[in-house]
Amino acid sequence: METARLILDGRELFSSCSIGVSIYPNDGATSLDLLKHADTAMYHAKNNGRNRFQLYDAAMNTMAEERLQLETDLPHAQERGELVFHYQPQLNLESGRIHAVEALIRWQHPDKGLLAPAAFLSLLEETGGIVSVGCQLLLSACRQTAHWHAAGFTDLIVAVNLSGREFWHETLIPNIGNALAQSGLPAHALQLELTEGIFMTDVDSAADRIRALKALGVAVSVDDFGTGYSSLAHLKRFPLDVLKIDRYFVKDLPNAPANEALISSILALCRGLGLGTVAEGIETRAQLESLRTLGCPIVQGYFISRPVPAEQIIELLGRDWLQAFDTTQHVQPKFTVI
């Protein structure tokens, strides 16, 4: 489905929709049943990336029941401290050291175990709980990174994702300022990650919002670059610091000349605009070496490390990764977390 581009009062806006479809008589004998099942299918479309349609399937009822249970459990999860950050390292291919860690939310559910964000993040968004949870976890990430700085890793950056609801919420700027003040973390050590869709809903207002974030001294990056709405003109309009190259362009390396050409062009573009670059989704040594040859400065992915609890990061920070890559056959760390 295409995203509609609108101009309202001189502002550039983008609109998308998620559609659920149920068909008589297979999906219901009454209008009430058909509407209920179409609604279920619509939420399934939203949970699978939005901007698409979804036909109803009876198996969705089980998924809806599980979703309802998670929705019931979520408020207690925040109270009990079950929502936590795991951290995934970003490796500097020039120095061989960890340059940054991305903070990724997890739910340590008492019955279902460790849940990845795909299982519950949309619920937090829809209920509005993401704002209070995000504020709490942002402070946690800043304090943890300040602790790593105190341990001697003073150049380490922490990247924290912002949802659309968080980005547009009126408390965003004061919440970030408070987190930095309470943790003692230098502002330049905090990087806020946005997906393209967030700031493309209202381009002009988003640019103002990003400038307000930059005024705090923090860095701003755009995630999944190249898979959404971005154009070169928009990159010029937004005061960004870092582009993250989506795993879509990385997954077929090194056997994808077209992808290599695209990545090389993105890297050249970023150098010209003074932007940093991070390539995501590195799962093999061949991918890493291909990106290294192309001149990509920072990489992130399971080949380096899965997201791990904070207490496991300290071991990774002191490692000379390139020496290990160049002298030994790299063995993936055996972490059991997701």
Short mmCIF file of C-alpha atoms in Angstrom, two decimals:
data_model
loop_
_atom_site.label_atom_id
_atom_site.label_comp_id
_atom_site.label_asym_id
_atom_site.label_seq_id
_atom_site.Cartn_x
_atom_site.Cartn_y
_atom_site.Cartn_z
CA MET A 1 0.00 0.00 0.00
CA GLU A 2 1.21 3.50 -0.79
CA THR A 3 1.66 6.23 1.79
CA ALA A 4 -0.26 9.39 0.88
CA ARG A 5 1.64 12.68 0.76
CA LEU A 6 -0.47 15.66 1.78
CA ILE A 7 0.11 19.41 1.98
CA LEU A 8 -2.02 21.08 4.66
CA ASP A 9 -1.55 24.76 5.49
CA GLY A 10 1.83 24.63 3.80
CA ARG A 11 3.00 21.65 5.85
CA GLU A 12 4.06 18.36 4.31
CA LEU A 13 2.29 15.39 5.92
CA PHE A 14 2.25 11.64 5.25
CA SER A 15 -0.75 9.42 5.96
CA SER A 16 -1.03 5.64 5.95
CA CYS A 17 -3.72 3.15 6.93
CA SER A 18 -4.09 -0.37 8.29
CA ILE A 19 -7.08 -2.35 7.01
CA GLY A 20 -8.70 -5.51 8.35
CA VAL A 21 -10.96 -7.58 6.09
CA SER A 22 -13.56 -10.21 7.00
CA ILE A 23 -15.72 -11.95 4.40
CA TYR A 24 -19.25 -13.30 4.71
CA PRO A 25 -20.10 -16.11 5.39
CA ASN A 26 -16.73 -17.74 6.16
CA ASP A 27 -15.69 -15.16 8.75
CA GLY A 28 -19.07 -14.55 10.39
CA ALA A 29 -22.80 -14.96 9.94
CA THR A 30 -23.79 -11.59 11.41
CA SER A 31 -22.67 -8.02 10.85
CA LEU A 32 -21.47 -7.87 14.46
CA ASP A 33 -19.21 -10.91 13.99
CA LEU A 34 -17.87 -9.58 10.70
CA LEU A 35 -17.04 -6.19 12.23
CA LYS A 36 -15.40 -7.81 15.25
CA HIS A 37 -13.27 -10.09 13.07
CA ALA A 38 -12.35 -7.25 10.69
CA ASP A 39 -11.26 -5.25 13.73
CA THR A 40 -9.10 -8.17 14.89
CA ALA A 41 -7.51 -8.39 11.44
CA MET A 42 -6.91 -4.62 11.42
CA TYR A 43 -4.97 -4.80 14.69
CA HIS A 44 -2.98 -7.69 13.24
CA ALA A 45 -2.07 -5.45 10.28
CA LYS A 46 -0.99 -2.68 12.67
CA ASN A 47 1.15 -5.06 14.70
CA ASN A 48 2.89 -6.29 11.56
CA GLY A 49 4.18 -2.94 10.44
CA ARG A 50 1.09 -0.85 9.59
CA ASN A 51 0.25 0.55 6.16
CA ARG A 52 -1.10 -2.78 4.92
CA PHE A 53 -4.27 -4.89 4.78
CA GLN A 54 -4.88 -8.21 6.51
CA LEU A 55 -7.51 -10.89 5.85
CA TYR A 56 -9.11 -12.36 8.96
CA ASP A 57 -8.03 -15.83 10.08
CA ALA A 58 -9.56 -17.80 12.97
CA ALA A 59 -6.08 -18.25 14.49
CA MET A 60 -6.08 -14.52 15.18
CA ASN A 61 -8.56 -15.06 18.01
CA THR A 62 -5.93 -16.96 19.99
CA MET A 63 -3.45 -14.19 19.29
CA ALA A 64 -6.03 -11.63 20.40
CA GLU A 65 -6.54 -13.48 23.69
CA GLU A 66 -2.78 -13.55 24.31
CA ARG A 67 -2.61 -9.87 23.47
CA LEU A 68 -5.41 -9.13 25.96
CA GLN A 69 -3.53 -11.00 28.68
CA LEU A 70 -0.36 -9.02 28.00
CA GLU A 71 -2.37 -5.81 28.05
CA THR A 72 -3.69 -6.78 31.49
CA ASP A 73 -0.18 -7.61 32.75
CA LEU A 74 1.58 -4.51 31.41
CA PRO A 75 0.70 -2.01 34.18
CA HIS A 76 2.00 -4.46 36.79
CA ALA A 77 5.17 -5.00 34.73
CA GLN A 78 6.21 -1.39 35.16
CA GLU A 79 5.37 -1.44 38.88
CA ARG A 80 7.45 -4.58 39.44
CA GLY A 81 10.40 -3.43 37.35
CA GLU A 82 9.97 -6.19 34.76
CA LEU A 83 10.60 -3.80 31.83
CA VAL A 84 14.35 -3.45 31.37
CA PHE A 85 16.96 -2.51 28.80
CA HIS A 86 19.35 -4.96 27.19
CA TYR A 87 22.27 -3.46 25.30
CA GLN A 88 23.65 -4.31 21.86
CA PRO A 89 27.19 -3.09 21.06
CA GLN A 90 28.14 -1.06 18.01
CA LEU A 91 31.69 -1.78 16.86
CA ASN A 92 34.08 0.82 15.46
CA LEU A 93 35.86 -0.91 12.57
CA GLU A 94 38.78 1.51 12.69
CA SER A 95 39.66 1.25 16.39
CA GLY A 96 38.40 -2.28 17.02
CA ARG A 97 36.58 -1.05 20.14
CA ILE A 98 32.94 -0.76 21.10
CA HIS A 99 31.84 2.73 20.09
CA ALA A 100 28.29 2.69 21.46
CA VAL A 101 25.55 0.46 22.82
CA GLU A 102 21.94 0.53 21.72
CA ALA A 103 19.43 0.18 24.56
CA LEU A 104 16.65 -2.24 23.57
CA ILE A 105 13.59 -2.81 25.73
CA ARG A 106 12.76 -6.28 27.05
CA TRP A 107 10.00 -7.62 29.31
CA GLN A 108 11.02 -10.18 31.91
CA HIS A 109 7.54 -11.70 32.15
CA PRO A 110 7.02 -13.90 35.24
CA ASP A 111 5.23 -16.61 33.24
CA LYS A 112 6.31 -16.17 29.62
CA GLY A 113 10.00 -15.44 30.21
CA LEU A 114 11.98 -12.79 28.36
CA LEU A 115 9.81 -11.08 25.74
CA ALA A 116 11.16 -9.11 22.79
CA PRO A 117 9.54 -5.73 22.01
CA ALA A 118 7.50 -7.12 19.12
CA ALA A 119 5.31 -8.88 21.70
CA PHE A 120 4.30 -5.80 23.68
CA LEU A 121 5.66 -2.50 22.36
CA SER A 122 2.57 -1.73 20.26
CA LEU A 123 0.45 -2.19 23.40
CA LEU A 124 2.55 0.36 25.25
CA GLU A 125 2.13 2.73 22.31
CA GLU A 126 -1.64 2.33 22.10
CA THR A 127 -2.27 2.70 25.83
CA GLY A 128 0.09 5.66 26.15
CA GLY A 129 2.17 3.78 28.71
CA ILE A 130 5.23 4.13 26.50
CA VAL A 131 5.75 7.72 27.70
CA SER A 132 6.14 6.87 31.40
CA VAL A 133 8.01 3.63 30.68
CA GLY A 134 10.30 5.39 28.22
CA CYS A 135 11.05 8.14 30.73
CA GLN A 136 11.89 5.59 33.42
CA LEU A 137 14.10 3.49 31.14
CA LEU A 138 15.84 6.54 29.66
CA LEU A 139 16.99 7.51 33.15
CA SER A 140 18.10 3.91 33.72
CA ALA A 141 20.14 3.90 30.49
CA CYS A 142 21.77 7.25 31.31
CA ARG A 143 22.70 6.08 34.81
CA GLN A 144 24.10 2.81 33.48
CA THR A 145 26.20 4.58 30.86
CA ALA A 146 27.48 7.05 33.46
CA HIS A 147 28.54 3.98 35.48
CA TRP A 148 30.49 2.65 32.47
CA HIS A 149 32.10 6.07 32.06
CA ALA A 150 33.18 5.95 35.71
CA ALA A 151 34.71 2.52 35.02
CA GLY A 152 37.01 4.11 32.43
CA PHE A 153 35.01 3.83 29.19
CA THR A 154 34.50 7.57 28.92
CA ASP A 155 33.91 7.66 25.15
CA LEU A 156 30.98 5.22 25.22
CA ILE A 157 27.69 6.43 23.73
CA VAL A 158 24.25 5.03 24.53
CA ALA A 159 21.58 5.04 21.82
CA VAL A 160 17.96 5.04 22.99
CA ASN A 161 14.99 4.58 20.66
CA LEU A 162 12.10 7.03 20.75
CA SER A 163 8.61 5.98 19.69
CA GLY A 164 6.31 8.33 17.85
CA ARG A 165 4.23 8.97 20.94
CA GLU A 166 7.35 9.82 22.96
CA PHE A 167 8.78 12.07 20.24
CA TRP A 168 5.64 14.19 19.98
CA HIS A 169 4.82 14.24 23.71
CA GLU A 170 5.06 17.62 25.44
CA THR A 171 7.28 16.21 28.21
CA LEU A 172 10.00 14.90 25.87
CA ILE A 173 12.48 17.78 26.21
CA PRO A 174 12.20 18.17 30.01
CA ASN A 175 12.34 14.38 30.49
CA ILE A 176 15.63 14.15 28.59
CA GLY A 177 17.06 17.13 30.43
CA ASN A 178 16.09 15.58 33.77
CA ALA A 179 17.61 12.20 32.85
CA LEU A 180 20.92 13.83 31.97
CA ALA A 181 20.92 15.98 35.11
CA GLN A 182 20.02 13.13 37.48
CA SER A 183 22.48 10.66 35.96
CA GLY A 184 25.38 13.03 35.41
CA LEU A 185 25.83 11.66 31.88
CA PRO A 186 27.30 14.20 29.43
CA ALA A 187 24.71 15.14 26.82
CA HIS A 188 27.02 14.19 23.93
CA ALA A 189 27.03 10.59 25.21
CA LEU A 190 23.28 10.21 24.56
CA GLN A 191 21.99 9.45 21.07
CA LEU A 192 18.25 9.36 20.34
CA GLU A 193 17.10 7.06 17.53
CA LEU A 194 14.05 7.81 15.40
CA THR A 195 12.52 5.81 12.58
CA GLU A 196 11.76 7.63 9.37
CA GLY A 197 8.00 7.29 9.80
CA ILE A 198 8.00 9.28 13.04
CA PHE A 199 9.29 12.53 11.66
CA MET A 200 7.66 12.25 8.26
CA THR A 201 4.14 12.69 9.68
CA ASP A 202 4.76 16.44 9.95
CA VAL A 203 8.08 17.40 8.41
CA ASP A 204 8.25 21.02 9.54
CA SER A 205 7.22 20.38 13.15
CA ALA A 206 9.57 17.40 13.32
CA ALA A 207 12.50 19.53 12.17
CA ASP A 208 11.72 22.03 14.95
CA ARG A 209 11.48 19.18 17.44
CA ILE A 210 14.83 17.74 16.41
CA ARG A 211 16.45 21.16 16.71
CA ALA A 212 15.10 21.39 20.27
CA LEU A 213 16.68 18.02 21.05
CA LYS A 214 19.98 19.11 19.54
CA ALA A 215 19.88 22.24 21.72
CA LEU A 216 20.18 19.92 24.73
CA GLY A 217 23.49 18.67 23.32
CA VAL A 218 22.32 15.14 22.46
CA ALA A 219 22.78 13.44 19.09
CA VAL A 220 19.90 12.33 16.86
CA SER A 221 19.99 9.38 14.46
CA VAL A 222 17.55 7.97 11.92
CA ASP A 223 17.02 4.22 12.04
CA ASP A 224 16.29 1.85 9.11
CA PHE A 225 17.47 4.39 6.57
CA GLY A 226 16.55 3.59 2.98
CA THR A 227 13.39 1.57 3.67
CA GLY A 228 10.86 4.34 4.29
CA TYR A 229 10.09 7.83 3.13
CA SER A 230 13.45 9.59 3.18
CA SER A 231 14.71 11.65 0.30
CA LEU A 232 17.93 13.60 -0.07
CA ALA A 233 15.98 16.82 0.38
CA HIS A 234 14.64 15.64 3.73
CA LEU A 235 18.11 14.66 4.94
CA LYS A 236 19.20 18.21 4.30
CA ARG A 237 16.22 19.63 6.23
CA PHE A 238 16.68 17.58 9.39
CA PRO A 239 19.63 18.36 11.69
CA LEU A 240 20.64 14.71 12.08
CA ASP A 241 23.92 13.28 13.33
CA VAL A 242 23.83 9.60 12.31
CA LEU A 243 22.19 7.42 9.66
CA LYS A 244 21.68 3.71 10.33
CA ILE A 245 21.78 1.61 7.18
CA ASP A 246 19.02 -0.97 7.31
CA ARG A 247 19.78 -4.69 7.41
CA TYR A 248 17.91 -5.06 4.11
CA PHE A 249 20.98 -3.70 2.32
CA VAL A 250 23.40 -5.81 4.37
CA LYS A 251 21.84 -9.28 4.42
CA ASP A 252 23.03 -10.37 0.95
CA LEU A 253 26.61 -9.11 1.29
CA PRO A 254 29.18 -9.85 -0.03
CA ASN A 255 27.37 -11.41 -2.99
CA ALA A 256 25.27 -8.39 -3.93
CA PRO A 257 27.10 -5.85 -6.14
CA ALA A 258 24.02 -3.62 -6.33
CA ASN A 259 23.75 -3.47 -2.54
CA GLU A 260 27.45 -2.72 -2.25
CA ALA A 261 27.02 0.15 -4.70
CA LEU A 262 24.05 1.50 -2.72
CA ILE A 263 25.92 1.28 0.58
CA SER A 264 28.96 2.95 -0.95
CA SER A 265 26.72 5.78 -2.18
CA ILE A 266 25.09 6.19 1.24
CA LEU A 267 28.51 6.32 2.90
CA ALA A 268 29.68 8.98 0.43
CA LEU A 269 26.48 10.95 1.00
CA CYS A 270 26.97 10.83 4.77
CA ARG A 271 30.57 11.96 4.50
CA GLY A 272 29.46 14.89 2.37
CA LEU A 273 26.76 15.87 4.86
CA GLY A 274 28.99 15.33 7.88
CA LEU A 275 26.87 12.46 9.21
CA GLY A 276 28.02 9.34 11.04
CA THR A 277 26.96 5.94 9.71
CA VAL A 278 26.07 2.63 11.36
CA ALA A 279 25.29 -0.54 9.40
CA GLU A 280 22.78 -2.85 11.10
CA GLY A 281 22.13 -6.57 10.86
CA ILE A 282 25.70 -7.90 10.67
CA GLU A 283 25.37 -11.65 11.10
CA THR A 284 28.47 -13.06 9.39
CA ARG A 285 32.17 -12.28 9.17
CA ALA A 286 31.85 -11.96 5.39
CA GLN A 287 29.32 -9.16 5.84
CA LEU A 288 31.60 -7.41 8.31
CA GLU A 289 34.62 -7.66 6.01
CA SER A 290 32.59 -6.39 3.06
CA LEU A 291 31.47 -3.34 5.04
CA ARG A 292 35.01 -2.85 6.29
CA THR A 293 36.25 -2.78 2.68
CA LEU A 294 33.53 -0.29 1.71
CA GLY A 295 34.69 2.02 4.49
CA CYS A 296 31.70 1.72 6.81
CA PRO A 297 32.91 3.06 10.18
CA ILE A 298 30.46 1.44 12.64
CA VAL A 299 28.63 -1.91 12.53
CA GLN A 300 26.06 -3.62 14.72
CA GLY A 301 24.54 -7.09 14.70
CA TYR A 302 24.48 -10.61 16.09
CA PHE A 303 27.95 -11.39 14.73
CA ILE A 304 29.36 -8.93 17.24
CA SER A 305 26.83 -9.61 19.99
CA ARG A 306 23.16 -10.10 20.67
CA PRO A 307 21.53 -7.60 23.03
CA VAL A 308 22.72 -8.55 26.52
CA PRO A 309 22.03 -7.43 30.10
CA ALA A 310 24.07 -4.49 31.35
CA GLU A 311 26.30 -6.66 33.55
CA GLN A 312 27.58 -8.54 30.47
CA ILE A 313 28.56 -5.39 28.55
CA ILE A 314 31.64 -4.55 30.62
CA GLU A 315 33.44 -7.66 29.33
CA LEU A 316 32.76 -6.62 25.72
CA LEU A 317 33.94 -3.04 26.21
CA GLY A 318 37.51 -4.05 27.03
CA ARG A 319 37.98 -6.33 24.03
CA ASP A 320 40.10 -5.55 20.96
CA TRP A 321 37.67 -6.94 18.42
CA LEU A 322 39.73 -6.47 15.26
CA GLN A 323 42.70 -8.30 16.73
CA ALA A 324 40.39 -11.18 17.55
CA PHE A 325 38.91 -11.11 14.03
CA ASP A 326 42.31 -10.97 12.34
CA THR A 327 44.05 -13.66 14.39
CA THR A 328 41.34 -16.18 15.23
CA GLN A 329 38.21 -17.71 13.81
CA HIS A 330 35.48 -15.64 15.45
CA VAL A 331 33.13 -17.61 17.66
CA GLN A 332 29.73 -16.12 18.38
CA PRO A 333 29.32 -15.47 22.13
CA LYS A 334 26.92 -18.02 23.60
CA PHE A 335 24.34 -15.70 25.12
CA THR A 336 20.94 -17.23 25.70
CA VAL A 337 19.00 -13.97 25.86
CA ILE A 338 16.89 -12.63 22.99
#
